Coordinates of C-alpha atoms in Angstrom, one line a residue:
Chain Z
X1356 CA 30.1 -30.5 11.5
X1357 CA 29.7 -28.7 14.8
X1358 CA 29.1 -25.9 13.4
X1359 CA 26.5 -27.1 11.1
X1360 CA 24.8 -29.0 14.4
X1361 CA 24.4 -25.7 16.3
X1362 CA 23.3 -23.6 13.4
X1363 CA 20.2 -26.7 12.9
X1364 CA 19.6 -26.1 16.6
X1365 CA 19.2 -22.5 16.5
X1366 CA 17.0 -22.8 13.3
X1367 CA 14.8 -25.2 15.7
X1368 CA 14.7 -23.2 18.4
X1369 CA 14.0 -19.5 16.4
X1370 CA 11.3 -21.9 14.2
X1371 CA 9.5 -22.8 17.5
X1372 CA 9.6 -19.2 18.5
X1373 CA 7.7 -18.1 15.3
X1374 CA 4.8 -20.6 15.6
X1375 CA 4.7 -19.8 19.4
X1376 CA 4.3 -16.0 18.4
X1377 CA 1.6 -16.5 15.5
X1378 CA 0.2 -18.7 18.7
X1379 CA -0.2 -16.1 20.5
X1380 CA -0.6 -13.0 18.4
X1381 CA -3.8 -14.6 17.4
X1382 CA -4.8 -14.1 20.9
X1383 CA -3.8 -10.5 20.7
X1384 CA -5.4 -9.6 17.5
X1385 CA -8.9 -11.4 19.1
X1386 CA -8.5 -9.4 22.3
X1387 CA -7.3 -6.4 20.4
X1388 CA -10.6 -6.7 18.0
X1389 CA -12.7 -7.6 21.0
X1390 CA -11.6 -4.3 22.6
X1391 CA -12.5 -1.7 19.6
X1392 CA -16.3 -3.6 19.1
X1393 CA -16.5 -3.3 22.8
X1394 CA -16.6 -7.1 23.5
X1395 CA -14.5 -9.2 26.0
X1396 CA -13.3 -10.9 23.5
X1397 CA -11.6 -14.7 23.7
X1398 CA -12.5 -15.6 28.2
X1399 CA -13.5 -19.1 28.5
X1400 CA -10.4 -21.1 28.3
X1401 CA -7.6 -20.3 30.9
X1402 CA -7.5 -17.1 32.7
X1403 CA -9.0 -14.2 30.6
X1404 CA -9.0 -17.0 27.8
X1405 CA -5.1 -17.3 27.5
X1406 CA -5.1 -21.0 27.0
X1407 CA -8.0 -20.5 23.7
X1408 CA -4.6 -20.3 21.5
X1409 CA -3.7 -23.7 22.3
X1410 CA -7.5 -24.7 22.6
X1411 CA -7.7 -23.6 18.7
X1412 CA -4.7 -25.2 17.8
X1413 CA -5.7 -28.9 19.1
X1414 CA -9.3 -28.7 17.0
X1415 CA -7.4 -27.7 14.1
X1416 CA -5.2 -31.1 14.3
X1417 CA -7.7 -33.0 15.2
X1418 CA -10.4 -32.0 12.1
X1419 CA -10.7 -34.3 9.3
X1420 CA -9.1 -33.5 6.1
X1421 CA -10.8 -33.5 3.0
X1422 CA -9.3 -33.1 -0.5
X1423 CA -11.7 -32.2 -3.2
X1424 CA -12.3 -35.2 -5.4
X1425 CA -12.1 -32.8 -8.3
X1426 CA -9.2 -31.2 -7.1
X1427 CA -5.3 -31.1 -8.6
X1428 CA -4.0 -33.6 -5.9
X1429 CA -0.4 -32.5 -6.1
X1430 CA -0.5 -28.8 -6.6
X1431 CA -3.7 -29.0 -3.5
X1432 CA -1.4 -30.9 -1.0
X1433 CA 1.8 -29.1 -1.8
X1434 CA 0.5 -25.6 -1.6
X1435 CA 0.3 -25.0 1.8
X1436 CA 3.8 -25.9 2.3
X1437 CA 5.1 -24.1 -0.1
X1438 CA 2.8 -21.4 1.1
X1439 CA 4.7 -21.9 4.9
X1440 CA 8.1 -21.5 3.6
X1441 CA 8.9 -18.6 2.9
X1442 CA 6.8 -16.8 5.1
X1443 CA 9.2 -19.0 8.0
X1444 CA 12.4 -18.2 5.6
X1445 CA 12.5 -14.5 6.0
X1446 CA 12.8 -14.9 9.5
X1447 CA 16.4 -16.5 9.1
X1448 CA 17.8 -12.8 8.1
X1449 CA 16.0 -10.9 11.1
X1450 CA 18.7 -9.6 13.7
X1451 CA 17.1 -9.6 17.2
X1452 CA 19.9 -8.0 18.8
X1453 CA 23.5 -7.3 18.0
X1454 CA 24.4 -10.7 16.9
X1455 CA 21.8 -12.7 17.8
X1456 CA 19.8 -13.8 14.7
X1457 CA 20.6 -16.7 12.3
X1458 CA 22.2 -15.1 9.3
X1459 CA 22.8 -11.3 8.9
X1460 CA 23.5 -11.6 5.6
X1461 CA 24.7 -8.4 3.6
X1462 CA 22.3 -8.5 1.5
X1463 CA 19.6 -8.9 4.5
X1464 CA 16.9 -6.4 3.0
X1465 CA 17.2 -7.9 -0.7
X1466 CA 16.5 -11.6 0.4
X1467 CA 13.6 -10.5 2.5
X1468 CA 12.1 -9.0 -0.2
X1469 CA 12.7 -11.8 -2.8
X1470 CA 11.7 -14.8 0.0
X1471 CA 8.4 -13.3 0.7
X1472 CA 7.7 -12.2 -2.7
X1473 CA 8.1 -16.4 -3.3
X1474 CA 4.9 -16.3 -1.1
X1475 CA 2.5 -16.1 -3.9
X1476 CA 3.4 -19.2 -5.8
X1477 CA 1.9 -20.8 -2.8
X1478 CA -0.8 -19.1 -2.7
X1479 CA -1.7 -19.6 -6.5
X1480 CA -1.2 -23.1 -6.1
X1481 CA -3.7 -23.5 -3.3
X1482 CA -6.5 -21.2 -5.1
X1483 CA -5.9 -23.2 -8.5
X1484 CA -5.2 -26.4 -7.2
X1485 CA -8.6 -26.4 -5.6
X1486 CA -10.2 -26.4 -8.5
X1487 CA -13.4 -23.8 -7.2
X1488 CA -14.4 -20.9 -8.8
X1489 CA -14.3 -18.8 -5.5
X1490 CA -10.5 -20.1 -4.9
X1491 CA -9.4 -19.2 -8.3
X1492 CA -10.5 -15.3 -8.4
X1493 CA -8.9 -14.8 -5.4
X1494 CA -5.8 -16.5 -6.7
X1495 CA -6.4 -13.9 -9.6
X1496 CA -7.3 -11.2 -7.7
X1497 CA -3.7 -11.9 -5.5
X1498 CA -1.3 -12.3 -8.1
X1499 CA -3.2 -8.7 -9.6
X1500 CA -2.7 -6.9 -6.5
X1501 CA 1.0 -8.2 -5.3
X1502 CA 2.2 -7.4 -8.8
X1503 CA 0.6 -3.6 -8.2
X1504 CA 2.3 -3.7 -4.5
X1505 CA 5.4 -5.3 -4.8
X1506 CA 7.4 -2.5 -6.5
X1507 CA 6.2 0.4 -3.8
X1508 CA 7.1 -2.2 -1.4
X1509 CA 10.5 -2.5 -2.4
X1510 CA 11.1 1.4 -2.8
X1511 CA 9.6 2.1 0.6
X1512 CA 11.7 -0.8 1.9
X1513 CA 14.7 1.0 0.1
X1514 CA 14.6 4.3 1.4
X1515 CA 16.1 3.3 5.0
X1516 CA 18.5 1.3 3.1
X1517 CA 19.7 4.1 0.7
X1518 CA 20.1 6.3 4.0
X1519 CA 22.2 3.5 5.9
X1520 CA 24.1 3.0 2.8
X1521 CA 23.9 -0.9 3.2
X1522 CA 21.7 -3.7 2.7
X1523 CA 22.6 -5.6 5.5
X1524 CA 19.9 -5.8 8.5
X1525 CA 22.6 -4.8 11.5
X1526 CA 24.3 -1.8 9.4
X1527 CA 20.7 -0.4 8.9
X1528 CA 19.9 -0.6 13.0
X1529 CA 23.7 0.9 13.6
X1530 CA 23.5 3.6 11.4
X1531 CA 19.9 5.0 13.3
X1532 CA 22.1 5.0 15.9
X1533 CA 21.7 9.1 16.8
X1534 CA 18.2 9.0 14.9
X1535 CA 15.3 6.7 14.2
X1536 CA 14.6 6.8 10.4
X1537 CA 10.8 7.3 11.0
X1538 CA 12.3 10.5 12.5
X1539 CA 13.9 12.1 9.4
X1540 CA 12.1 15.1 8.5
X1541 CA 9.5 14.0 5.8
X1542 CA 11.3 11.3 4.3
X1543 CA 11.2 9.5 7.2
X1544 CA 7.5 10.0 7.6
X1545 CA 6.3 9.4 4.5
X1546 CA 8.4 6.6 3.9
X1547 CA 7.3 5.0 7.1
X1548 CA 3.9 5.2 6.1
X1549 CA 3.9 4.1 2.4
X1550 CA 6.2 1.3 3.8
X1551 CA 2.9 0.3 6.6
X1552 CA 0.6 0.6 3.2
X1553 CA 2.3 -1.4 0.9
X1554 CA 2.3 -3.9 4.4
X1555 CA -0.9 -4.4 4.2
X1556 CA -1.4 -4.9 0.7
X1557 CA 1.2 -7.7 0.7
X1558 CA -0.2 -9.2 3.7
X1559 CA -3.7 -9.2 2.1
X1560 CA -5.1 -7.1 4.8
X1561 CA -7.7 -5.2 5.2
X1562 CA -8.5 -2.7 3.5
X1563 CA -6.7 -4.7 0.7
X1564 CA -8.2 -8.1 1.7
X1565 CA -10.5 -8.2 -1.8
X1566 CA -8.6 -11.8 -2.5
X1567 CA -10.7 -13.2 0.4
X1568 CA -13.4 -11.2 0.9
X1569 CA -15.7 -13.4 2.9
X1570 CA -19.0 -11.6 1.6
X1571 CA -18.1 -12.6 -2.4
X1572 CA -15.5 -15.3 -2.1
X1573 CA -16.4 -17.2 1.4
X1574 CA -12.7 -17.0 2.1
X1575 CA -10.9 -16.8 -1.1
X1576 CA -7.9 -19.6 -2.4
X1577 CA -8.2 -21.7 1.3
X1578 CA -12.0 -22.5 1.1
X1579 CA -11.2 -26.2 0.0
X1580 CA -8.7 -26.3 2.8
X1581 CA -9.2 -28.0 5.9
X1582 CA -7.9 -29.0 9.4
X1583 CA -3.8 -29.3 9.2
X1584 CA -3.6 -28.0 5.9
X1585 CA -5.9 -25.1 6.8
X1586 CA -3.7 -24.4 9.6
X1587 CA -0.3 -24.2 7.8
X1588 CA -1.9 -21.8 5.6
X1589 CA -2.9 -19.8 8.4
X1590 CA 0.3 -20.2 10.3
X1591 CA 2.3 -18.9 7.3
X1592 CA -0.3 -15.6 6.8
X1593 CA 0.3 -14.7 10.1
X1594 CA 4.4 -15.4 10.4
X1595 CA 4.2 -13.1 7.4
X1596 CA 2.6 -10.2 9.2
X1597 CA 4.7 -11.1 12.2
X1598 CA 7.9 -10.8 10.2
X1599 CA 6.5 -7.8 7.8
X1600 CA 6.1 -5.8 11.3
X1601 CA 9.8 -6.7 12.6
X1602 CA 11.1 -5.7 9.5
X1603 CA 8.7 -2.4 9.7
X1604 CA 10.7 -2.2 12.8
X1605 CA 14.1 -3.1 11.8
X1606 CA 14.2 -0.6 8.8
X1607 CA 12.4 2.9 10.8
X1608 CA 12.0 2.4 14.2
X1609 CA 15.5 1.5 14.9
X1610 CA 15.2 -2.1 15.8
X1611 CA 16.9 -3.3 18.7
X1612 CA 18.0 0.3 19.9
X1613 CA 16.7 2.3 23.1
X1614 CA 17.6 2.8 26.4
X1615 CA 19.8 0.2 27.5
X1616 CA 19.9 -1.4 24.7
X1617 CA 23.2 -2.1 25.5
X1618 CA 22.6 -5.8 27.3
X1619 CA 20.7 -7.8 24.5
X1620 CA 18.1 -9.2 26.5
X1621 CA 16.7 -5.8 26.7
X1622 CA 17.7 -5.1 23.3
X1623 CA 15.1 -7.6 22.4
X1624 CA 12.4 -6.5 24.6
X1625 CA 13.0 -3.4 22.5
X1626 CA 12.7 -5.1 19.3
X1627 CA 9.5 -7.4 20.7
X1628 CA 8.1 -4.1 21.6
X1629 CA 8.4 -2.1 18.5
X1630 CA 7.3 -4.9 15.9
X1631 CA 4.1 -5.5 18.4
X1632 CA 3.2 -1.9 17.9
X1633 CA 4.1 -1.9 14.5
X1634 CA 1.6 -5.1 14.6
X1635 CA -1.1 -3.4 16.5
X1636 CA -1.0 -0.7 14.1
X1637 CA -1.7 -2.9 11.4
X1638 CA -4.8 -4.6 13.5
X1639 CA -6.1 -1.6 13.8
X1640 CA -6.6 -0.8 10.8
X1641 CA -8.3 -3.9 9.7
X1642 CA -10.7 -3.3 12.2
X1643 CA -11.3 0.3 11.2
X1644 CA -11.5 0.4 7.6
X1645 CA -13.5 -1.2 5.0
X1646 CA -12.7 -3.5 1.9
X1647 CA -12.2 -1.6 -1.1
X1648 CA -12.7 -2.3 -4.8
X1649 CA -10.2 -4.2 -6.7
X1650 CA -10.1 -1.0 -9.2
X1651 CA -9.6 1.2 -6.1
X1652 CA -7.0 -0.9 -4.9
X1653 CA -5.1 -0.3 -8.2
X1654 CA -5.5 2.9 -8.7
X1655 CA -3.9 3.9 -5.2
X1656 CA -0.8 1.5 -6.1
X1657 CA 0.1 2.9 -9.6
X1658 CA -1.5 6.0 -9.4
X1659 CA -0.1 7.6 -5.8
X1660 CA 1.8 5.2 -3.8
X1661 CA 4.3 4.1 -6.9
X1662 CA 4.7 7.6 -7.8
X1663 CA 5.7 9.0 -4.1
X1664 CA 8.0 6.3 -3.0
X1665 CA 10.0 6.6 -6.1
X1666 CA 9.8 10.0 -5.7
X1667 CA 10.7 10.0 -1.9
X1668 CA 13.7 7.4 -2.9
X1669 CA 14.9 10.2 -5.1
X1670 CA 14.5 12.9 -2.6
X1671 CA 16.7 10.7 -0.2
X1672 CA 19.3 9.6 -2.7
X1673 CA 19.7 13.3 -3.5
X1674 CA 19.8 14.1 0.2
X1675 CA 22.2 11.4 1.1
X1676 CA 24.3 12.9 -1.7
X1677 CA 24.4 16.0 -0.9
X1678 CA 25.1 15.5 2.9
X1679 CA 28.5 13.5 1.6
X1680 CA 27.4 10.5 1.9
X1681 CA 25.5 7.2 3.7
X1682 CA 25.5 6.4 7.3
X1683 CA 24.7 7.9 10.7
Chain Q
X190 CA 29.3 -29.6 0.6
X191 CA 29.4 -27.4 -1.9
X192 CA 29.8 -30.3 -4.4
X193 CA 26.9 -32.4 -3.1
X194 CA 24.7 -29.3 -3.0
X195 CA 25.7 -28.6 -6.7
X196 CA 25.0 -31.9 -7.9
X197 CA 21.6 -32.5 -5.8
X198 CA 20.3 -28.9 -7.1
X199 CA 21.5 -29.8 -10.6
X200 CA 19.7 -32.6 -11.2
X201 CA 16.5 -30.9 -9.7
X202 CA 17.5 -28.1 -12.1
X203 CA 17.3 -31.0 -14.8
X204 CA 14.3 -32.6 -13.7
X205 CA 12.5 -29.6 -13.2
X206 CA 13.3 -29.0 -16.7
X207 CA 12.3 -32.0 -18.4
X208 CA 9.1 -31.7 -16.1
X209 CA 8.4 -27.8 -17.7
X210 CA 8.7 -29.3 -21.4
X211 CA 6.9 -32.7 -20.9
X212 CA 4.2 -31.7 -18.8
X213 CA 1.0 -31.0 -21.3
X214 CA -0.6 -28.5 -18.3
X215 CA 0.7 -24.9 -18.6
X216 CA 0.0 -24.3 -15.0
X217 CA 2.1 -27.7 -14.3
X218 CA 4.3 -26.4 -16.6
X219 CA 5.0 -23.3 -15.0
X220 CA 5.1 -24.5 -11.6
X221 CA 7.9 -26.3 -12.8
X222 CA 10.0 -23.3 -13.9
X223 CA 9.3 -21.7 -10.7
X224 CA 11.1 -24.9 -9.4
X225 CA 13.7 -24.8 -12.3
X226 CA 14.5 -20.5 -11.7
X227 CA 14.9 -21.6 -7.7
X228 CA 17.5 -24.4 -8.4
X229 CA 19.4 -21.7 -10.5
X230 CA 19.6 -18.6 -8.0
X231 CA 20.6 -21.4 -5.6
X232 CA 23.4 -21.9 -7.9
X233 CA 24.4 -18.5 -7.8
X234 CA 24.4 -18.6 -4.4
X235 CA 27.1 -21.6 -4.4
X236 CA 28.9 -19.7 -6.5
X237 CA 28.9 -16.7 -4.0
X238 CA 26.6 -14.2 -6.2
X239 CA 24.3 -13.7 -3.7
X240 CA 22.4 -10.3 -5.3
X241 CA 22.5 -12.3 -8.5
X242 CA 20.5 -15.2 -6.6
X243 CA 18.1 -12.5 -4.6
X244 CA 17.3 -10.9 -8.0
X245 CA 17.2 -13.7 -10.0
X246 CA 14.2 -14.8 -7.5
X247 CA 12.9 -10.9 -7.2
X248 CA 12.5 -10.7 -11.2
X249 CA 11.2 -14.2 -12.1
X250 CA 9.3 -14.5 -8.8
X251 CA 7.2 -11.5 -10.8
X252 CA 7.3 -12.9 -14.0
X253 CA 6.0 -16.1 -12.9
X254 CA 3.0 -14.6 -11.7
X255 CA 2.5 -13.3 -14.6
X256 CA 2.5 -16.3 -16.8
X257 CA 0.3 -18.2 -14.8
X258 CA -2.5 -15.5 -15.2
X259 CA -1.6 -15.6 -19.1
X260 CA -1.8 -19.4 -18.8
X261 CA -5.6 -19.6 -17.7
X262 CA -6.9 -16.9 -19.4
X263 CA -5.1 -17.7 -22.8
X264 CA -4.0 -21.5 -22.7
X265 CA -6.6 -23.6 -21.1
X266 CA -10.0 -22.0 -21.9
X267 CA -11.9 -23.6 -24.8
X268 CA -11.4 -27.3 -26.3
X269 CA -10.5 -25.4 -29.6
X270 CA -7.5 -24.1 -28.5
X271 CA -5.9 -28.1 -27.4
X272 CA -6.4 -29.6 -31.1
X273 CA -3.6 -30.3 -33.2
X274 CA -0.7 -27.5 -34.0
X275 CA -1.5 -26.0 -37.1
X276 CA 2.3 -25.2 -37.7
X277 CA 3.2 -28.8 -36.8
X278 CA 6.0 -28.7 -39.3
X279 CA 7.8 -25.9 -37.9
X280 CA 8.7 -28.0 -34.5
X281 CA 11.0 -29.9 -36.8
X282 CA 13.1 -26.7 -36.7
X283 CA 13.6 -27.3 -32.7
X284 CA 16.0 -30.1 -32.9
X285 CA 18.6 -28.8 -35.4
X286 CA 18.5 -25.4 -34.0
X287 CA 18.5 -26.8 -30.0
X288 CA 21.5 -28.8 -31.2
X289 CA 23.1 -25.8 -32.3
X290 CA 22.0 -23.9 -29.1
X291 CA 24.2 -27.0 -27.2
X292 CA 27.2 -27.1 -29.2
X293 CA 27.7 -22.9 -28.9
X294 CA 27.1 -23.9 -24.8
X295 CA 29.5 -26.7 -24.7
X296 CA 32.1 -24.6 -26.8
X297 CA 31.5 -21.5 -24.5
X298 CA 31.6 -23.7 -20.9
X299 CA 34.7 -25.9 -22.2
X300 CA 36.8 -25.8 -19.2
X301 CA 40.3 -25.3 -20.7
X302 CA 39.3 -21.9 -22.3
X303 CA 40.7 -19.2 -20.6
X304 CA 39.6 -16.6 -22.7
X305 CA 36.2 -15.2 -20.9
X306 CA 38.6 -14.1 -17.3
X307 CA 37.2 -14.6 -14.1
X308 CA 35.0 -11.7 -12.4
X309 CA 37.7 -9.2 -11.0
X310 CA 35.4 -8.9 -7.4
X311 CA 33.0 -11.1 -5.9
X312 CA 29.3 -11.1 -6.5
X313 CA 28.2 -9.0 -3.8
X314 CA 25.9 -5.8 -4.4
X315 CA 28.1 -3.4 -4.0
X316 CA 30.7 -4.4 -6.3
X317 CA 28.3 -5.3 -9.1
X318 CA 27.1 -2.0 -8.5
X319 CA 30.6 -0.1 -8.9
X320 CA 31.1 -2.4 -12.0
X321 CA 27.9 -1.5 -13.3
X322 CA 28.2 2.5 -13.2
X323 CA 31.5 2.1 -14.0
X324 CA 33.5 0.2 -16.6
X325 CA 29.6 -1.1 -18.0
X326 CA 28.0 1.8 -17.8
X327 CA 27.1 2.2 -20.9
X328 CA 25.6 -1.4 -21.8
X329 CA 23.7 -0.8 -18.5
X330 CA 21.9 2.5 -19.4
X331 CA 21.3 1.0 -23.1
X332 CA 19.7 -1.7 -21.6
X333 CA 17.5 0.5 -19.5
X334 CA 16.6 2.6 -22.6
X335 CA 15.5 -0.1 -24.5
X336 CA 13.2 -1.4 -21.7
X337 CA 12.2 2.2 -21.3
X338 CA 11.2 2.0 -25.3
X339 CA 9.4 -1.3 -24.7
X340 CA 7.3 0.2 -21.5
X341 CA 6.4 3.2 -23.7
X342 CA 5.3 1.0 -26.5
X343 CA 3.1 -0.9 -24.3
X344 CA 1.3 1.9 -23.1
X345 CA 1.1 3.5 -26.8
X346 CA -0.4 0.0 -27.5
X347 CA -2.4 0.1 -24.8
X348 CA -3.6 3.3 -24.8
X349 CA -7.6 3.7 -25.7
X350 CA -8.1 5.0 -29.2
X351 CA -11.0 7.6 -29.4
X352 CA -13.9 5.9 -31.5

């Protein structure tokens, strides 16, 4: 029963964390943006507009919420949620240091995957549930594009995982022990960065961001959705990212390790570090790039990135093979 | 625990079934499978199969997806399609053949029989994966070869014919 009482707490306290990261990588993204268009970006509220965050966050609870009269009450009101939860889920497997995450489960990678891939029945619900035409392509236009970008996802995500020889999050950071994965010659590379694309088409991204495209489809399956409701959604897109880019970490950039890595307080500095770059990366190229067509968008998945990552998880099964074996 | 977690995710199982059969909405419909598939890889999980319950989600979370598409571009469009079954006799069929279905279920899951033994390791990946390229190896690549056929068939099907 103890047992069960500290793991709840931990859950509480790592749950907490996660909404005061999407909190606050908001603010990063806005400053980030503001910096690359040359603006000052979020400056008002707070010193250099720290506090806007929170400022945003009390509007949002405080708006009224309105549910379409022609809208599919259940499915409406139930979507968000079920949009939230597993974006919040796949933190549970992420190690943050040697020990120090809720469940380092050996099959860590697998349940990632399968968790966040759950994502999209929320995300259906809220574009169909609405009942409005806009909401319902881009409910369309989603389920199209994560069936296209799931399965280089999952190759690109099984690449560090056939060279670790383990599923299991911590065996994947121990065995980059001598060398980053990123840092394998080609396979590393490669991997890495068909790993970052298929990111950003499962995050709905730009330039993969056609299921919200604000110029067609105002802004996609959450334009009925307002105030709290509005917010969860949010909160969950953005946990995604946040976890996407720890994993990004976790798998190729070693996770927890670097210099003195050995106390895990600065093991997780480390790992804070990594995923934010990893994040930054991926802000960066929203703000650099351009939408593209839905037919563009599938091309590139079947076409090239399916082909190379099952290629590339061939090269490195038939590298790990001939060098004897997984591991460091 | 593991007995109150059964019986709490088997009645959802139930429910969730009941729901998926009586509900007249195909989206309703399949929103309840989703529920019904998730009450079944937590099952696996109980049972300590935990790549069974990641891939049960990983290849139904897919499959899902894509019968809601099928279900609003093929089910609900157009009043037409809602009128009465024309093969209305042919659901008679369902309840001889589902009590069949039950009866070859109860007779398999009957307790006392010992014949079908116990899984000699656990349910983690890396012994299903020995067991799988090893004493099954060949059910496992006839199954791929036939899903191989069907994927090449599709795209036969699919292919555009020059006119």
């Amino acid at each position: 029963m103890e047992h069960l009482a500290l793991d709840a707490l931990a859950a509480f306290i790592l749950l907490n964390a996660v909404i005061g990261m999407v909190t606050y990588v908001t603010l990063l993204e806005r400053k980030f943006a503001a910096r690359m268009q040359s603006r000052i970006g979020p400056y008002r509220v707070g010193p250099h507009g720290l506090l806007q965050p929170i400022a945003d966050a009390l509007k949002l609870m405080m708006k009224e919420d309105i549910v379409p009269r022609a809208a599919d009450r259940w499915v409406y009101n139930l979507a968000p949620i079920v949009f939230l939860i597993p974006c919040v889920l796949i933190f549970a497997t992420i190690p943050f240091a040697p020990r120090l995450g809720l469940a380092d489960l050996n099959i860590g990678v697998l349940f990632f995957l399968a968790v966040s891939s759950l994502e999209i029945v929320g995300l259906f619900m809220g574009g169909w549930g609405s009942n409005n035409k806009y909401a319902l392509l881009s409910a369309m236009r989603a389920v199209n594009q994560i069936i296209s970008y799931d399965l280089p996802f999952v190759f690109a995500a099984l690449i560090p995982v056939v060279l670790a020889g383990s599923l299991q999050m911590s065996a994947i950071v121990a065995a980059q022990q001598g060398l980053w994965f990123v840092a394998y010659p080609v396979i590393g590379q490669l991997g890495f960065v068909a790993f970052l694309v298929a990111t950003l088409a499962a995050e709905n991204r730009v330039p993969f961001d056609i299921l919200e495209a604000e110029s067609e489809l105002v802004a996609g399956f959450r334009v009925e959705y307002s105030g709290m409701k509005f917010a969860i959604i949010q909160l969950g897109e953005y946990a995604h990212m946040i976890a996407s880019s720890f994993l990004g970490a976790l798998l190729f950039l070693g996770g927890w390790l670097g210099p003195g890595s050995d106390i895990p307080a600065i093991g997780v500095l480390w790992f804070l570090l990594k995923a934010m770059l990893v994040f930054l990366v991926v802000t960066w190229v929203r703000w650099s790039f351009v939408r593209i067509r839905v037919d563009q968008i599938l091309a590139v998945s079947w076409k090239l990135l399916l082909p190379a990552t099952l290629g590339l998880l061939l090269v490195t099964a038939f590298w790990v093979a001939l060098r004897g074996g997984a591991g460091a | 625990m593991a007995t109150v977690t059964f019986f709490v995710v088997a009645v959802l199982a139930v429910a969730s079934a009941l729901g998926l059969i009586l509900k007249r909405n195909p989206i309703h419909g399949a929103l309840f499978l989703v529920i019904n598939l998730a009450c079944v890889a937590v099952l696996y999980l109980s049972l300590g199969a935990e790549f069974l319950a990641a891939a049960q989600v990983i290849v139904y979370a897919g499959a899902i997806m894509v019968l809601f598409v099928f279900a609003i571009m093929v089910l609900i469009p157009g009043k037409e399609e809602t009128g009465p079954d024309p093969r209305r006799a042919v659901r008679l069929l369902a309840l001889p053949v589902g009590a069949l279905l039950f009866v070859q279920l109860a007779m398999i899951v009957r307790p006392r029989d010992a014949r079908v033994p116990p899984p000699p390791a656990g349910g983690s990946a890396e012994s299903l994966g020995t067991l799988l390229f090893t004493d099954y190896l060949f059910p496992f690549e006839l199954t791929s070869v036939l899903l191989l056929a069907a994927m090449v068939g599709v795209l036969v099907l699919a292919r555009r014919r020059p006119s």
